[in-house]
mmCIF file of C-alpha atoms in Angstrom:
data_model
loop_
_atom_site.group_PDB
_atom_site.id
_atom_site.type_symbol
_atom_site.label_atom_id
_atom_site.label_comp_id
_atom_site.label_asym_id
_atom_site.label_seq_id
_atom_site.Cartn_x
_atom_site.Cartn_y
_atom_site.Cartn_z
ATOM 1 C CA UNK C 1 24.364 44.495 18.290
ATOM 2 C CA UNK C 2 25.168 40.797 19.441
ATOM 3 C CA UNK C 3 22.267 40.134 20.839
ATOM 4 C CA UNK C 4 19.924 42.317 17.896
ATOM 5 C CA UNK C 5 22.269 39.937 15.241
ATOM 6 C CA UNK C 6 21.149 36.579 16.938
ATOM 7 C CA UNK C 7 18.112 37.617 17.009
ATOM 8 C CA UNK C 8 17.543 38.432 12.952
ATOM 9 C CA UNK C 9 19.357 35.121 12.659
ATOM 10 C CA UNK C 10 16.746 33.427 14.688
ATOM 11 C CA UNK C 11 14.067 34.248 13.068
ATOM 12 C CA UNK C 12 15.298 33.876 9.478
ATOM 13 C CA UNK C 13 15.542 30.485 10.384
ATOM 14 C CA UNK C 14 12.369 29.725 11.334
ATOM 15 C CA UNK C 15 10.999 31.794 8.972
ATOM 16 C CA UNK C 16 13.476 29.094 6.402
ATOM 17 C CA UNK C 17 12.017 25.779 8.331
ATOM 18 C CA UNK C 18 8.066 27.557 7.565
ATOM 19 C CA UNK C 19 9.104 27.812 3.219
ATOM 20 C CA UNK C 20 11.236 25.394 2.692
ATOM 21 C CA UNK C 21 10.176 22.809 -0.282
ATOM 22 C CA UNK C 22 8.312 19.257 0.973
ATOM 23 C CA UNK C 23 10.825 16.705 1.051
ATOM 24 C CA UNK C 24 9.109 16.152 -1.942
ATOM 25 C CA UNK C 25 9.746 18.449 -4.290
ATOM 26 C CA UNK C 26 13.102 17.205 -4.119
ATOM 27 C CA UNK C 27 11.668 13.608 -6.245
ATOM 28 C CA UNK C 28 12.612 13.695 -9.709
ATOM 29 C CA UNK C 29 11.320 11.115 -12.470
ATOM 30 C CA UNK C 30 15.268 11.298 -13.730
ATOM 31 C CA UNK C 31 17.057 10.919 -10.096
ATOM 32 C CA UNK C 32 19.479 7.946 -11.659
ATOM 33 C CA UNK C 33 19.823 9.473 -14.931
ATOM 34 C CA UNK C 34 23.549 9.454 -14.460
ATOM 35 C CA UNK C 35 24.274 7.844 -11.200
ATOM 36 C CA UNK C 36 22.713 4.590 -12.052
ATOM 37 C CA UNK C 37 22.102 4.334 -15.215
ATOM 38 C CA UNK C 38 20.404 0.986 -16.307
ATOM 39 C CA UNK C 39 18.233 1.439 -13.213
ATOM 40 C CA UNK C 40 14.854 1.205 -15.380
ATOM 41 C CA UNK C 41 16.372 -1.359 -16.499
ATOM 42 C CA UNK C 42 17.396 -3.350 -13.941
ATOM 43 C CA UNK C 43 13.658 -2.931 -12.036
ATOM 44 C CA UNK C 44 11.386 -3.998 -15.359
ATOM 45 C CA UNK C 45 13.817 -6.996 -15.617
ATOM 46 C CA UNK C 46 12.884 -7.743 -11.642
ATOM 47 C CA UNK C 47 9.560 -7.211 -11.824
ATOM 48 C CA UNK C 48 8.718 -8.962 -14.958
ATOM 49 C CA UNK C 49 10.421 -12.854 -14.036
ATOM 50 C CA UNK C 50 8.805 -12.160 -10.587
ATOM 51 C CA UNK C 51 5.789 -11.764 -12.064
ATOM 52 C CA UNK C 52 5.783 -14.344 -14.466
ATOM 53 C CA UNK C 53 7.259 -17.496 -11.303
ATOM 54 C CA UNK C 54 5.277 -16.244 -9.284
ATOM 55 C CA UNK C 55 1.704 -14.762 -10.316
ATOM 56 C CA UNK C 56 1.002 -13.424 -7.252
ATOM 57 C CA UNK C 57 3.582 -11.265 -6.784
ATOM 58 C CA UNK C 58 2.060 -7.632 -7.941
ATOM 59 C CA UNK C 59 -0.868 -8.078 -5.584
ATOM 60 C CA UNK C 60 1.340 -8.428 -3.010
ATOM 61 C CA UNK C 61 3.363 -6.331 -3.956
ATOM 62 C CA UNK C 62 1.294 -3.190 -4.203
ATOM 63 C CA UNK C 63 -0.721 -4.084 -0.516
ATOM 64 C CA UNK C 64 2.740 -3.697 0.679
ATOM 65 C CA UNK C 65 3.714 -0.249 -1.005
ATOM 66 C CA UNK C 66 0.249 0.504 1.374
ATOM 67 C CA UNK C 67 1.186 -0.143 4.309
ATOM 68 C CA UNK C 68 4.600 0.936 3.171
ATOM 69 C CA UNK C 69 3.512 4.726 3.290
ATOM 70 C CA UNK C 70 0.521 5.085 6.254
ATOM 71 C CA UNK C 71 2.182 4.255 8.506
ATOM 72 C CA UNK C 72 6.088 6.192 8.286
ATOM 73 C CA UNK C 73 5.388 7.772 5.005
ATOM 74 C CA UNK C 74 7.236 5.996 1.821
ATOM 75 C CA UNK C 75 10.601 5.331 3.033
ATOM 76 C CA UNK C 76 10.591 1.271 3.005
ATOM 77 C CA UNK C 77 10.800 0.940 7.281
ATOM 78 C CA UNK C 78 8.418 -1.997 6.279
ATOM 79 C CA UNK C 79 10.643 -3.457 4.999
ATOM 80 C CA UNK C 80 13.088 -3.725 8.536
ATOM 81 C CA UNK C 81 13.713 -7.045 10.618
ATOM 82 C CA UNK C 82 12.675 -6.818 13.491
ATOM 83 C CA UNK C 83 15.363 -7.465 16.548
ATOM 84 C CA UNK C 84 15.799 -8.491 19.838
ATOM 85 C CA UNK C 85 15.224 -4.365 20.243
ATOM 86 C CA UNK C 86 12.859 -3.463 18.386
ATOM 87 C CA UNK C 87 9.951 -5.326 16.939
ATOM 88 C CA UNK C 88 9.467 -4.109 13.206
ATOM 89 C CA UNK C 89 6.327 -2.547 11.523
ATOM 90 C CA UNK C 90 6.182 -6.314 9.242
ATOM 91 C CA UNK C 91 5.916 -7.961 12.542
ATOM 92 C CA UNK C 92 2.898 -5.572 13.686
ATOM 93 C CA UNK C 93 -0.246 -8.293 13.841
ATOM 94 C CA UNK C 94 -1.994 -6.496 11.173
ATOM 95 C CA UNK C 95 1.545 -6.812 8.895
ATOM 96 C CA UNK C 96 1.486 -10.609 9.745
ATOM 97 C CA UNK C 97 -0.454 -11.830 6.820
ATOM 98 C CA UNK C 98 1.576 -9.531 4.512
ATOM 99 C CA UNK C 99 2.577 -12.159 1.227
ATOM 100 C CA UNK C 100 6.723 -13.452 1.293
ATOM 101 C CA UNK C 101 6.707 -12.157 -2.727
ATOM 102 C CA UNK C 102 6.081 -8.789 -2.289
ATOM 103 C CA UNK C 103 9.182 -8.561 0.280
ATOM 104 C CA UNK C 104 10.966 -10.763 -2.625
ATOM 105 C CA UNK C 105 10.682 -8.742 -5.150
ATOM 106 C CA UNK C 106 12.197 -5.380 -3.650
ATOM 107 C CA UNK C 107 15.218 -8.266 -2.343
ATOM 108 C CA UNK C 108 15.806 -9.475 -5.680
ATOM 109 C CA UNK C 109 15.992 -5.556 -7.231
ATOM 110 C CA UNK C 110 18.431 -4.421 -4.557
ATOM 111 C CA UNK C 111 20.774 -7.713 -5.021
ATOM 112 C CA UNK C 112 20.946 -6.645 -9.234
ATOM 113 C CA UNK C 113 21.321 -2.987 -8.609
ATOM 114 C CA UNK C 114 23.624 -2.713 -5.996
ATOM 115 C CA UNK C 115 25.908 -5.196 -8.147
ATOM 116 C CA UNK C 116 25.014 -2.648 -11.237
ATOM 117 C CA UNK C 117 25.598 0.539 -8.515
ATOM 118 C CA UNK C 118 26.410 0.401 -5.594
ATOM 119 C CA UNK C 119 25.040 2.181 -2.784
ATOM 120 C CA UNK C 120 22.867 4.621 -4.739
ATOM 121 C CA UNK C 121 19.265 3.440 -5.480
ATOM 122 C CA UNK C 122 17.131 3.334 -1.593
ATOM 123 C CA UNK C 123 14.826 0.261 -1.338
ATOM 124 C CA UNK C 124 11.587 2.651 -0.905
ATOM 125 C CA UNK C 125 12.110 3.648 -4.542
ATOM 126 C CA UNK C 126 12.350 0.414 -5.748
ATOM 127 C CA UNK C 127 8.933 -0.713 -3.699
ATOM 128 C CA UNK C 128 7.358 2.345 -5.598
ATOM 129 C CA UNK C 129 8.986 1.527 -9.132
ATOM 130 C CA UNK C 130 8.602 -2.338 -8.297
ATOM 131 C CA UNK C 131 4.840 -1.370 -7.838
ATOM 132 C CA UNK C 132 3.904 1.018 -9.955
ATOM 133 C CA UNK C 133 5.204 -2.031 -12.902
ATOM 134 C CA UNK C 134 3.112 -4.891 -11.621
ATOM 135 C CA UNK C 135 0.304 -2.798 -11.360
ATOM 136 C CA UNK C 136 0.991 -1.497 -15.381
ATOM 137 C CA UNK C 137 1.350 -5.492 -16.419
ATOM 138 C CA UNK C 138 -1.050 -6.519 -14.509
ATOM 139 C CA UNK C 139 -3.199 -4.337 -17.031
ATOM 140 C CA UNK C 140 -3.618 -1.277 -14.623
ATOM 141 C CA UNK C 141 -2.629 2.337 -15.657
ATOM 142 C CA UNK C 142 1.171 3.412 -15.789
ATOM 143 C CA UNK C 143 2.309 6.342 -13.808
ATOM 144 C CA UNK C 144 4.491 8.709 -12.531
ATOM 145 C CA UNK C 145 7.110 8.117 -9.488
ATOM 146 C CA UNK C 146 9.169 10.759 -9.031
ATOM 147 C CA UNK C 147 12.745 9.060 -7.477
ATOM 148 C CA UNK C 148 14.753 10.009 -4.307
ATOM 149 C CA UNK C 149 13.611 8.691 -1.591
ATOM 150 C CA UNK C 150 15.791 7.598 1.231
ATOM 151 C CA UNK C 151 15.445 5.189 3.356
ATOM 152 C CA UNK C 152 13.421 5.694 7.027
ATOM 153 C CA UNK C 153 15.766 4.745 10.114
ATOM 154 C CA UNK C 154 12.692 4.059 12.568
ATOM 155 C CA UNK C 155 10.573 1.509 12.289
ATOM 156 C CA UNK C 156 7.875 -0.009 15.162
ATOM 157 C CA UNK C 157 5.311 -2.626 15.250
ATOM 158 C CA UNK C 158 3.380 -0.411 17.457
ATOM 159 C CA UNK C 159 3.666 2.706 15.549
ATOM 160 C CA UNK C 160 1.409 0.278 12.352
ATOM 161 C CA UNK C 161 -1.212 -2.064 14.510
ATOM 162 C CA UNK C 162 -2.805 1.694 15.241
ATOM 163 C CA UNK C 163 -2.221 3.423 12.214
ATOM 164 C CA UNK C 164 -2.909 1.216 9.394
ATOM 165 C CA UNK C 165 -7.256 0.519 8.344
ATOM 166 C CA UNK C 166 -9.003 -2.416 9.144
ATOM 167 C CA UNK C 167 -11.591 -4.199 7.563
ATOM 168 C CA UNK C 168 -13.604 -4.330 10.903
ATOM 169 C CA UNK C 169 -12.776 -0.601 11.207
ATOM 170 C CA UNK C 170 -16.679 1.564 10.378
ATOM 171 C CA UNK C 171 -16.483 4.048 7.617
ATOM 172 C CA UNK C 172 -15.836 6.933 9.772
ATOM 173 C CA UNK C 173 -12.893 5.424 11.221
ATOM 174 C CA UNK C 174 -11.441 5.006 7.896
ATOM 175 C CA UNK C 175 -12.310 7.430 5.887
ATOM 176 C CA UNK C 176 -10.322 9.839 9.132
ATOM 177 C CA UNK C 177 -7.410 7.815 8.741
ATOM 178 C CA UNK C 178 -7.214 8.752 4.611
ATOM 179 C CA UNK C 179 -8.006 12.777 5.350
ATOM 180 C CA UNK C 180 -5.823 12.611 8.414
ATOM 181 C CA UNK C 181 -3.358 11.641 5.577
ATOM 182 C CA UNK C 182 -4.508 14.794 3.051
ATOM 183 C CA UNK C 183 -6.561 12.857 1.094
ATOM 184 C CA UNK C 184 -9.586 13.145 -0.031
ATOM 185 C CA UNK C 185 -12.919 10.439 0.136
ATOM 186 C CA UNK C 186 -12.717 9.723 -3.160
ATOM 187 C CA UNK C 187 -8.886 8.938 -3.342
ATOM 188 C CA UNK C 188 -9.741 6.269 -0.739
ATOM 189 C CA UNK C 189 -12.216 5.011 -2.725
ATOM 190 C CA UNK C 190 -9.437 4.989 -5.965
ATOM 191 C CA UNK C 191 -7.066 3.403 -4.170
ATOM 192 C CA UNK C 192 -9.410 0.678 -2.236
ATOM 193 C CA UNK C 193 -9.910 -0.208 -5.817
ATOM 194 C CA UNK C 194 -6.134 -1.947 -5.326
ATOM 195 C CA UNK C 195 -8.180 -4.937 -4.401
ATOM 196 C CA UNK C 196 -8.627 -5.648 -8.298
ATOM 197 C CA UNK C 197 -5.908 -8.068 -7.267
ATOM 198 C CA UNK C 198 -4.216 -9.567 -4.672
ATOM 199 C CA UNK C 199 -6.281 -12.131 -1.521
ATOM 200 C CA UNK C 200 -6.983 -11.629 2.158
ATOM 201 C CA UNK C 201 -6.478 -14.456 4.129
ATOM 202 C CA UNK C 202 -9.974 -16.211 6.118
ATOM 203 C CA UNK C 203 -8.682 -15.326 9.427
ATOM 204 C CA UNK C 204 -9.413 -11.399 8.352
ATOM 205 C CA UNK C 205 -12.883 -12.349 7.247
ATOM 206 C CA UNK C 206 -13.877 -15.306 9.348
ATOM 207 C CA UNK C 207 -16.406 -13.738 11.880
ATOM 208 C CA UNK C 208 -18.517 -12.380 8.671
ATOM 209 C CA UNK C 209 -18.706 -15.957 7.536
ATOM 210 C CA UNK C 210 -19.243 -18.025 10.834
ATOM 211 C CA UNK C 211 -21.774 -17.558 13.300
ATOM 212 C CA UNK C 212 -22.281 -13.499 12.499
ATOM 213 C CA UNK C 213 -25.148 -13.411 14.323
ATOM 214 C CA UNK C 214 -28.460 -15.833 16.262
ATOM 215 C CA UNK C 215 -30.348 -14.824 13.062
ATOM 216 C CA UNK C 216 -27.669 -15.005 10.463
ATOM 217 C CA UNK C 217 -24.837 -17.556 10.137
ATOM 218 C CA UNK C 218 -23.202 -14.967 7.493
ATOM 219 C CA UNK C 219 -23.411 -11.150 6.991
ATOM 220 C CA UNK C 220 -26.365 -10.786 5.040
ATOM 221 C CA UNK C 221 -24.848 -8.267 3.046
ATOM 222 C CA UNK C 222 -22.795 -10.550 1.279
ATOM 223 C CA UNK C 223 -24.454 -12.820 -1.032
ATOM 224 C CA UNK C 224 -25.687 -15.763 -0.031
ATOM 225 C CA UNK C 225 -23.680 -17.722 -2.738
ATOM 226 C CA UNK C 226 -21.215 -16.115 -2.465
ATOM 227 C CA UNK C 227 -21.070 -16.476 1.341
ATOM 228 C CA UNK C 228 -21.691 -20.189 0.780
ATOM 229 C CA UNK C 229 -18.750 -20.469 -1.576
ATOM 230 C CA UNK C 230 -16.196 -18.210 1.075
ATOM 231 C CA UNK C 231 -17.359 -20.937 4.355
ATOM 232 C CA UNK C 232 -16.571 -23.895 2.273
ATOM 233 C CA UNK C 233 -13.094 -22.486 1.137
ATOM 234 C CA UNK C 234 -11.854 -21.236 4.813
ATOM 235 C CA UNK C 235 -13.201 -23.928 5.969
ATOM 236 C CA UNK C 236 -9.801 -25.240 8.016
ATOM 237 C CA UNK C 237 -8.515 -21.452 8.014
ATOM 238 C CA UNK C 238 -8.170 -22.336 11.994
ATOM 239 C CA UNK C 239 -5.756 -25.406 11.556
ATOM 240 C CA UNK C 240 -4.608 -23.681 7.900
ATOM 241 C CA UNK C 241 -3.809 -19.524 8.284
ATOM 242 C CA UNK C 242 -2.872 -18.989 4.945
ATOM 243 C CA UNK C 243 -5.773 -20.398 3.174
ATOM 244 C CA UNK C 244 -7.042 -16.991 1.557
ATOM 245 C CA UNK C 245 -9.398 -15.896 -1.377
ATOM 246 C CA UNK C 246 -9.075 -13.372 -4.111
ATOM 247 C CA UNK C 247 -10.616 -10.068 -3.538
ATOM 248 C CA UNK C 248 -11.886 -10.339 -7.624
ATOM 249 C CA UNK C 249 -13.517 -13.184 -7.374
ATOM 250 C CA UNK C 250 -14.324 -12.599 -11.177
ATOM 251 C CA UNK C 251 -10.999 -11.199 -12.343
ATOM 252 C CA UNK C 252 -8.601 -12.178 -9.774
ATOM 253 C CA UNK C 253 -5.363 -11.932 -12.412
ATOM 254 C CA UNK C 254 -6.336 -8.448 -14.121
ATOM 255 C CA UNK C 255 -6.098 -4.872 -12.586
ATOM 256 C CA UNK C 256 -9.517 -3.354 -14.088
ATOM 257 C CA UNK C 257 -12.920 -2.201 -12.672
ATOM 258 C CA UNK C 258 -14.359 -5.667 -11.780
ATOM 259 C CA UNK C 259 -13.886 -4.940 -7.761
ATOM 260 C CA UNK C 260 -16.165 -2.264 -8.388
ATOM 261 C CA UNK C 261 -19.290 -3.544 -10.272
ATOM 262 C CA UNK C 262 -18.917 -6.476 -8.156
ATOM 263 C CA UNK C 263 -19.951 -4.872 -4.482
ATOM 264 C CA UNK C 264 -23.370 -3.954 -5.827
ATOM 265 C CA UNK C 265 -23.573 -7.604 -5.887
ATOM 266 C CA UNK C 266 -22.101 -8.297 -2.347
ATOM 267 C CA UNK C 267 -19.797 -9.862 -3.109
ATOM 268 C CA UNK C 268 -16.714 -8.633 -1.147
ATOM 269 C CA UNK C 269 -14.712 -10.471 0.671
ATOM 270 C CA UNK C 270 -13.949 -7.587 3.471
ATOM 271 C CA UNK C 271 -16.268 -6.313 5.604
ATOM 272 C CA UNK C 272 -14.904 -2.327 4.823
ATOM 273 C CA UNK C 273 -15.149 -3.030 1.206
ATOM 274 C CA UNK C 274 -18.813 -3.881 0.879
ATOM 275 C CA UNK C 275 -19.126 -0.732 3.623
ATOM 276 C CA UNK C 276 -18.745 1.096 0.513
ATOM 277 C CA UNK C 277 -21.586 0.745 -0.856
ATOM 278 C CA UNK C 278 -23.448 1.759 2.033
ATOM 279 C CA UNK C 279 -22.172 4.871 2.613
ATOM 280 C CA UNK C 280 -23.439 7.607 0.797
ATOM 281 C CA UNK C 281 -20.058 9.258 0.955
ATOM 282 C CA UNK C 282 -18.562 6.497 -1.003
ATOM 283 C CA UNK C 283 -21.328 5.383 -3.183
ATOM 284 C CA UNK C 284 -21.296 7.620 -5.423
ATOM 285 C CA UNK C 285 -17.368 7.044 -6.304
ATOM 286 C CA UNK C 286 -17.713 2.782 -6.336
ATOM 287 C CA UNK C 287 -20.943 3.883 -9.314
ATOM 288 C CA UNK C 288 -18.418 5.493 -11.207
ATOM 289 C CA UNK C 289 -15.579 3.297 -11.017
ATOM 290 C CA UNK C 290 -17.866 0.708 -12.067
ATOM 291 C CA UNK C 291 -19.515 2.208 -15.126
ATOM 292 C CA UNK C 292 -16.159 3.807 -16.528
ATOM 293 C CA UNK C 293 -12.690 2.214 -16.149
ATOM 294 C CA UNK C 294 -10.792 4.716 -17.789
ATOM 295 C CA UNK C 295 -12.111 7.792 -14.829
ATOM 296 C CA UNK C 296 -10.600 4.409 -12.084
ATOM 297 C CA UNK C 297 -7.837 4.283 -14.143
ATOM 298 C CA UNK C 298 -7.274 8.539 -14.179
ATOM 299 C CA UNK C 299 -8.003 8.487 -10.545
ATOM 300 C CA UNK C 300 -5.860 5.468 -9.277
ATOM 301 C CA UNK C 301 -3.250 6.771 -10.987
ATOM 302 C CA UNK C 302 -3.496 10.467 -9.376
ATOM 303 C CA UNK C 303 -4.102 9.190 -5.778
ATOM 304 C CA UNK C 304 -0.947 6.489 -6.093
ATOM 305 C CA UNK C 305 1.428 9.388 -7.751
ATOM 306 C CA UNK C 306 0.155 11.105 -4.547
ATOM 307 C CA UNK C 307 0.953 8.076 -1.530
ATOM 308 C CA UNK C 308 4.175 8.120 -3.280
ATOM 309 C CA UNK C 309 5.265 11.436 -2.352
ATOM 310 C CA UNK C 310 3.282 11.147 1.019
ATOM 311 C CA UNK C 311 6.018 11.116 4.221
ATOM 312 C CA UNK C 312 8.824 10.874 2.000
ATOM 313 C CA UNK C 313 12.543 11.424 3.600
ATOM 314 C CA UNK C 314 15.792 12.810 2.749
ATOM 315 C CA UNK C 315 19.094 13.998 3.623
ATOM 316 C CA UNK C 316 20.178 13.353 7.330
ATOM 317 C CA UNK C 317 16.838 11.723 8.489
ATOM 318 C CA UNK C 318 17.280 8.613 5.779
ATOM 319 C CA UNK C 319 20.022 6.734 4.701
ATOM 320 C CA UNK C 320 20.568 4.734 1.394
ATOM 321 C CA UNK C 321 20.349 0.905 2.817
ATOM 322 C CA UNK C 322 22.811 -1.542 1.918
ATOM 323 C CA UNK C 323 20.293 -4.109 2.856
ATOM 324 C CA UNK C 324 16.854 -3.261 2.541
ATOM 325 C CA UNK C 325 15.716 -5.265 5.457
ATOM 326 C CA UNK C 326 18.567 -3.621 8.179
ATOM 327 C CA UNK C 327 19.350 -0.530 8.986
ATOM 328 C CA UNK C 328 22.223 0.410 8.256
#
């Protein structure tokens, strides 16, 4: 009889594993209402002050958020500093160009929140809300951010290096990265609209503007005048690796649909940007968002909400870090 009971218990446990709600279903927009009543106000004050002081913060935080979520999930693993025993995500080659302002706005918010409600708010939630606030400040959509994420317990550079999309990848490779995580091609194109703000380092596209081929100095998919402008702007990139250009040449400080309008004109900085107009799977969405900013904002809001719930941690799978750059 004992064997029968144990077998039944095992089967019941296995069945519960399959019907248990995902970690994201534990999240709510009111998670800190009782435990940290000033959470929203502190986040708003911090992000506003930081953006005013450093106008590149919005683009920096948005990129940091994407790079965090696509690897281990939205768990602030990108914020962890390396140690002699572990090379963390932020030190993967693909992440070395992440701007410091994105990290700094999280540190500032965490410091203020630890004074108001110690040990309550996760770094993962801080990054998610900071990104939303900053996108909205730049004129973009205000979307819901569910709260209650815990901070991840793993951060490895090797994971980031092989998971994050690179500008030199084929469209097939980039699409696979997103679809393997449950995102449609349309959602991928909407999320790529984040390039309407922020900048790219010259080293990320130098092979497209210098000595491109035997017959052309630059990739012919560029607008020729734009390519020459990029060549001039990036002339000293080997001596100065921090040299960068805005992703959106027309309205770099506004979150709008100009990014999509630029692409058919050959005004996309990265090869992966320009490829969006050349692939039959992605072109219709570029054309849609170029002519209809409202459609872009709605699609971006839905897609980034979905991204913000990807791979979130709860319970023993995470923690509330005392410092965002180190595990407890």
